[in-house]
Amino acid sequence: MKKKIGYLLFYFPIRNMTYILNEVTDLIDLEQDVELLSFDKPPHATPHKDFSRYRLGEKVRYKPLERRPDGTPLTTRDLIAMAGKSFFGRGNMSFSQKVNLLRACYDRQVGKSLSLARFYACMEAIRFIRELDIDVLYIHLGNNASYFLPITQV
């Protein structure tokens, strides 16, 4: 039975994380449908030969969280606009689910700016999972895993 398998990654591709690349290519060899969401590209990445051979560049969706498309850092104003657009925009979540997620993302220790970035990141991850109708999700976020813990609130 063919499944749609999603990978949520903070950076991809990273040359020394071949175990993820091996998992993905093995699943493709088994004729599974694999989708990848990465929140950024490593700055000086030289992709593994299998990245090109399996045409993974076509399967990865990039959603940078910490900078604009031109490479400049996001400001608090940018984060407020992006979080607001995610919150009030159409989507597959009810208003109460969005409110619960926003509450779960708020952290007094890190302040409003990082809390908004966290909310926006979680909204993008949820959008990825729901829009692509992912059956199985693998999350490889390393030290950033707790950043996405609020997803479990939805």
PDB file of C-alpha atoms in Angstrom:
ATOM      1  CA  MET A   1       0.000   0.000   0.000  1.00  0.00           C
ATOM      2  CA  LYS A   2       1.457   3.328  -1.082  1.00  0.00           C
ATOM      3  CA  LYS A   3       1.679   5.964   1.651  1.00  0.00           C
ATOM      4  CA  LYS A   4       2.439   9.652   1.531  1.00  0.00           C
ATOM      5  CA  ILE A   5       5.413  10.178   3.813  1.00  0.00           C
ATOM      6  CA  GLY A   6       6.507  13.612   4.972  1.00  0.00           C
ATOM      7  CA  TYR A   7       9.785  14.753   6.477  1.00  0.00           C
ATOM      8  CA  LEU A   8       9.946  17.901   8.574  1.00  0.00           C
ATOM      9  CA  LEU A   9      13.556  19.101   8.705  1.00  0.00           C
ATOM     10  CA  PHE A  10      15.254  22.215   9.992  1.00  0.00           C
ATOM     11  CA  TYR A  11      18.048  22.132   7.381  1.00  0.00           C
ATOM     12  CA  PHE A  12      18.253  20.016   4.254  1.00  0.00           C
ATOM     13  CA  PRO A  13      20.436  18.769   2.681  1.00  0.00           C
ATOM     14  CA  ILE A  14      23.215  18.405   5.216  1.00  0.00           C
ATOM     15  CA  ARG A  15      26.049  16.282   3.912  1.00  0.00           C
ATOM     16  CA  ASN A  16      26.864  14.588   7.234  1.00  0.00           C
ATOM     17  CA  MET A  17      23.216  13.570   7.840  1.00  0.00           C
ATOM     18  CA  THR A  18      23.268  10.764   5.316  1.00  0.00           C
ATOM     19  CA  TYR A  19      20.925   8.648   7.434  1.00  0.00           C
ATOM     20  CA  ILE A  20      18.045  10.966   6.465  1.00  0.00           C
ATOM     21  CA  LEU A  21      19.073  10.904   2.823  1.00  0.00           C
ATOM     22  CA  ASN A  22      19.299   7.093   2.961  1.00  0.00           C
ATOM     23  CA  GLU A  23      15.829   6.834   4.523  1.00  0.00           C
ATOM     24  CA  VAL A  24      14.332   9.086   1.858  1.00  0.00           C
ATOM     25  CA  THR A  25      16.024   7.366  -1.085  1.00  0.00           C
ATOM     26  CA  ASP A  26      15.128   3.908   0.267  1.00  0.00           C
ATOM     27  CA  LEU A  27      11.486   4.958   0.527  1.00  0.00           C
ATOM     28  CA  ILE A  28      11.583   6.284  -3.039  1.00  0.00           C
ATOM     29  CA  ASP A  29      13.129   2.964  -4.169  1.00  0.00           C
ATOM     30  CA  LEU A  30      10.165   1.244  -2.468  1.00  0.00           C
ATOM     31  CA  GLU A  31       7.903   3.475  -4.619  1.00  0.00           C
ATOM     32  CA  GLN A  32       6.566   5.486  -1.687  1.00  0.00           C
ATOM     33  CA  ASP A  33       5.518   9.102  -2.170  1.00  0.00           C
ATOM     34  CA  VAL A  34       7.940  11.275  -0.170  1.00  0.00           C
ATOM     35  CA  GLU A  35       7.586  15.009   0.519  1.00  0.00           C
ATOM     36  CA  LEU A  36      10.119  17.153   2.382  1.00  0.00           C
ATOM     37  CA  LEU A  37       9.715  20.460   4.216  1.00  0.00           C
ATOM     38  CA  SER A  38      12.896  22.193   5.293  1.00  0.00           C
ATOM     39  CA  PHE A  39      12.978  25.465   7.131  1.00  0.00           C
ATOM     40  CA  ASP A  40      16.264  26.446   5.546  1.00  0.00           C
ATOM     41  CA  LYS A  41      19.125  25.427   3.290  1.00  0.00           C
ATOM     42  CA  PRO A  42      22.518  25.043   4.939  1.00  0.00           C
ATOM     43  CA  PRO A  43      24.663  28.062   4.044  1.00  0.00           C
ATOM     44  CA  HIS A  44      27.511  26.215   2.325  1.00  0.00           C
ATOM     45  CA  ALA A  45      25.974  22.877   1.471  1.00  0.00           C
ATOM     46  CA  THR A  46      27.490  20.614  -1.134  1.00  0.00           C
ATOM     47  CA  PRO A  47      24.706  18.105  -1.741  1.00  0.00           C
ATOM     48  CA  HIS A  48      25.376  14.397  -1.745  1.00  0.00           C
ATOM     49  CA  LYS A  49      25.325  12.784  -5.212  1.00  0.00           C
ATOM     50  CA  ASP A  50      22.049  10.997  -4.348  1.00  0.00           C
ATOM     51  CA  PHE A  51      20.400  14.393  -3.809  1.00  0.00           C
ATOM     52  CA  SER A  52      20.822  15.043  -7.518  1.00  0.00           C
ATOM     53  CA  ARG A  53      20.331  11.455  -8.679  1.00  0.00           C
ATOM     54  CA  TYR A  54      16.932  11.173  -6.968  1.00  0.00           C
ATOM     55  CA  ARG A  55      16.024  14.759  -7.963  1.00  0.00           C
ATOM     56  CA  LEU A  56      15.278  15.640  -4.354  1.00  0.00           C
ATOM     57  CA  GLY A  57      15.588  19.332  -5.115  1.00  0.00           C
ATOM     58  CA  GLU A  58      12.155  19.011  -6.750  1.00  0.00           C
ATOM     59  CA  LYS A  59      10.667  17.381  -3.635  1.00  0.00           C
ATOM     60  CA  VAL A  60      11.918  19.832  -1.002  1.00  0.00           C
ATOM     61  CA  ARG A  61       9.779  22.804  -0.049  1.00  0.00           C
ATOM     62  CA  TYR A  62      11.782  25.531   1.698  1.00  0.00           C
ATOM     63  CA  LYS A  63      10.155  27.881   4.200  1.00  0.00           C
ATOM     64  CA  PRO A  64      12.858  30.120   5.717  1.00  0.00           C
ATOM     65  CA  LEU A  65      11.891  31.198   9.222  1.00  0.00           C
ATOM     66  CA  GLU A  66      14.599  33.634  10.182  1.00  0.00           C
ATOM     67  CA  ARG A  67      15.114  35.731   7.063  1.00  0.00           C
ATOM     68  CA  ARG A  68      13.379  37.334   4.126  1.00  0.00           C
ATOM     69  CA  PRO A  69      13.762  35.977   0.575  1.00  0.00           C
ATOM     70  CA  ASP A  70      16.501  38.588  -0.044  1.00  0.00           C
ATOM     71  CA  GLY A  71      18.501  37.146   2.880  1.00  0.00           C
ATOM     72  CA  THR A  72      17.983  39.992   5.356  1.00  0.00           C
ATOM     73  CA  PRO A  73      16.866  39.041   8.871  1.00  0.00           C
ATOM     74  CA  LEU A  74      13.184  39.201   9.775  1.00  0.00           C
ATOM     75  CA  THR A  75      12.083  42.005  12.063  1.00  0.00           C
ATOM     76  CA  THR A  76       9.428  41.781  14.788  1.00  0.00           C
ATOM     77  CA  ARG A  77       7.140  43.678  12.412  1.00  0.00           C
ATOM     78  CA  ASP A  78       7.671  40.989   9.744  1.00  0.00           C
ATOM     79  CA  LEU A  79       6.878  38.256  12.262  1.00  0.00           C
ATOM     80  CA  ILE A  80       3.696  40.025  13.392  1.00  0.00           C
ATOM     81  CA  ALA A  81       2.569  40.326   9.761  1.00  0.00           C
ATOM     82  CA  MET A  82       3.370  36.680   8.947  1.00  0.00           C
ATOM     83  CA  ALA A  83       1.787  35.358  12.146  1.00  0.00           C
ATOM     84  CA  GLY A  84      -1.294  37.517  11.560  1.00  0.00           C
ATOM     85  CA  LYS A  85      -1.626  36.310   7.984  1.00  0.00           C
ATOM     86  CA  SER A  86      -1.327  32.709   9.192  1.00  0.00           C
ATOM     87  CA  PHE A  87      -3.809  33.302  12.004  1.00  0.00           C
ATOM     88  CA  PHE A  88      -6.500  35.122  10.023  1.00  0.00           C
ATOM     89  CA  GLY A  89      -5.890  33.460   6.669  1.00  0.00           C
ATOM     90  CA  ARG A  90      -7.888  30.554   5.385  1.00  0.00           C
ATOM     91  CA  GLY A  91      -6.702  27.126   6.280  1.00  0.00           C
ATOM     92  CA  ASN A  92      -7.648  23.712   7.554  1.00  0.00           C
ATOM     93  CA  MET A  93      -7.739  24.782  11.207  1.00  0.00           C
ATOM     94  CA  SER A  94     -10.634  26.132  13.198  1.00  0.00           C
ATOM     95  CA  PHE A  95     -10.325  29.466  14.955  1.00  0.00           C
ATOM     96  CA  SER A  96     -10.201  27.744  18.367  1.00  0.00           C
ATOM     97  CA  GLN A  97      -7.379  25.459  17.176  1.00  0.00           C
ATOM     98  CA  LYS A  98      -5.407  28.524  16.074  1.00  0.00           C
ATOM     99  CA  VAL A  99      -6.003  30.217  19.432  1.00  0.00           C
ATOM    100  CA  ASN A 100      -4.844  27.086  21.270  1.00  0.00           C
ATOM    101  CA  LEU A 101      -1.725  26.914  19.095  1.00  0.00           C
ATOM    102  CA  LEU A 102      -0.976  30.591  19.673  1.00  0.00           C
ATOM    103  CA  ARG A 103      -1.318  30.069  23.453  1.00  0.00           C
ATOM    104  CA  ALA A 104       0.947  27.006  23.316  1.00  0.00           C
ATOM    105  CA  CYS A 105       3.593  28.961  21.374  1.00  0.00           C
ATOM    106  CA  TYR A 106       3.702  31.886  23.768  1.00  0.00           C
ATOM    107  CA  ASP A 107       6.657  31.671  26.089  1.00  0.00           C
ATOM    108  CA  ARG A 108       7.417  34.487  28.545  1.00  0.00           C
ATOM    109  CA  GLN A 109      11.021  33.345  28.760  1.00  0.00           C
ATOM    110  CA  VAL A 110      11.785  34.010  25.083  1.00  0.00           C
ATOM    111  CA  GLY A 111       9.519  37.019  24.528  1.00  0.00           C
ATOM    112  CA  LYS A 112       6.998  37.975  21.874  1.00  0.00           C
ATOM    113  CA  SER A 113       9.251  37.968  18.832  1.00  0.00           C
ATOM    114  CA  LEU A 114      10.417  34.369  19.200  1.00  0.00           C
ATOM    115  CA  SER A 115       6.924  33.275  20.264  1.00  0.00           C
ATOM    116  CA  LEU A 116       5.511  34.719  17.017  1.00  0.00           C
ATOM    117  CA  ALA A 117       8.259  33.035  14.998  1.00  0.00           C
ATOM    118  CA  ARG A 118       7.409  29.768  16.713  1.00  0.00           C
ATOM    119  CA  PHE A 119       3.681  30.206  15.966  1.00  0.00           C
ATOM    120  CA  TYR A 120       4.410  30.965  12.308  1.00  0.00           C
ATOM    121  CA  ALA A 121       6.715  27.927  12.020  1.00  0.00           C
ATOM    122  CA  CYS A 122       4.109  25.647  13.577  1.00  0.00           C
ATOM    123  CA  MET A 123       1.403  27.008  11.255  1.00  0.00           C
ATOM    124  CA  GLU A 124       3.621  26.312   8.244  1.00  0.00           C
ATOM    125  CA  ALA A 125       4.347  22.777   9.459  1.00  0.00           C
ATOM    126  CA  ILE A 126       0.635  22.103   9.970  1.00  0.00           C
ATOM    127  CA  ARG A 127      -0.163  23.550   6.540  1.00  0.00           C
ATOM    128  CA  PHE A 128       2.456  21.241   4.981  1.00  0.00           C
ATOM    129  CA  ILE A 129       1.011  18.176   6.727  1.00  0.00           C
ATOM    130  CA  ARG A 130      -2.598  18.953   5.865  1.00  0.00           C
ATOM    131  CA  GLU A 131      -2.237  20.325   2.321  1.00  0.00           C
ATOM    132  CA  LEU A 132      -0.208  17.345   1.179  1.00  0.00           C
ATOM    133  CA  ASP A 133      -2.387  14.878   3.092  1.00  0.00           C
ATOM    134  CA  ILE A 134       0.639  13.282   4.773  1.00  0.00           C
ATOM    135  CA  ASP A 135      -0.019   9.773   6.153  1.00  0.00           C
ATOM    136  CA  VAL A 136       3.230   9.400   8.113  1.00  0.00           C
ATOM    137  CA  LEU A 137       5.395  12.275   9.350  1.00  0.00           C
ATOM    138  CA  TYR A 138       9.037  11.982  10.378  1.00  0.00           C
ATOM    139  CA  ILE A 139      10.374  14.941  12.306  1.00  0.00           C
ATOM    140  CA  HIS A 140      14.135  15.487  12.273  1.00  0.00           C
ATOM    141  CA  LEU A 141      14.735  18.822  13.952  1.00  0.00           C
ATOM    142  CA  GLY A 142      17.681  18.105  16.239  1.00  0.00           C
ATOM    143  CA  ASN A 143      17.969  20.706  18.987  1.00  0.00           C
ATOM    144  CA  ASN A 144      15.003  22.595  17.521  1.00  0.00           C
ATOM    145  CA  ALA A 145      12.443  19.862  18.244  1.00  0.00           C
ATOM    146  CA  SER A 146      10.978  21.632  21.294  1.00  0.00           C
ATOM    147  CA  TYR A 147      10.312  24.645  19.053  1.00  0.00           C
ATOM    148  CA  PHE A 148       7.578  22.604  17.335  1.00  0.00           C
ATOM    149  CA  LEU A 149       6.109  20.956  20.417  1.00  0.00           C
ATOM    150  CA  PRO A 150       2.972  23.143  20.214  1.00  0.00           C
ATOM    151  CA  ILE A 151       1.893  21.212  17.095  1.00  0.00           C
ATOM    152  CA  THR A 152       0.746  18.491  19.453  1.00  0.00           C
ATOM    153  CA  GLN A 153      -1.837  20.945  20.843  1.00  0.00           C
ATOM    154  CA  VAL A 154      -3.790  20.955  17.561  1.00  0.00           C
TER     155      VAL A 154
END
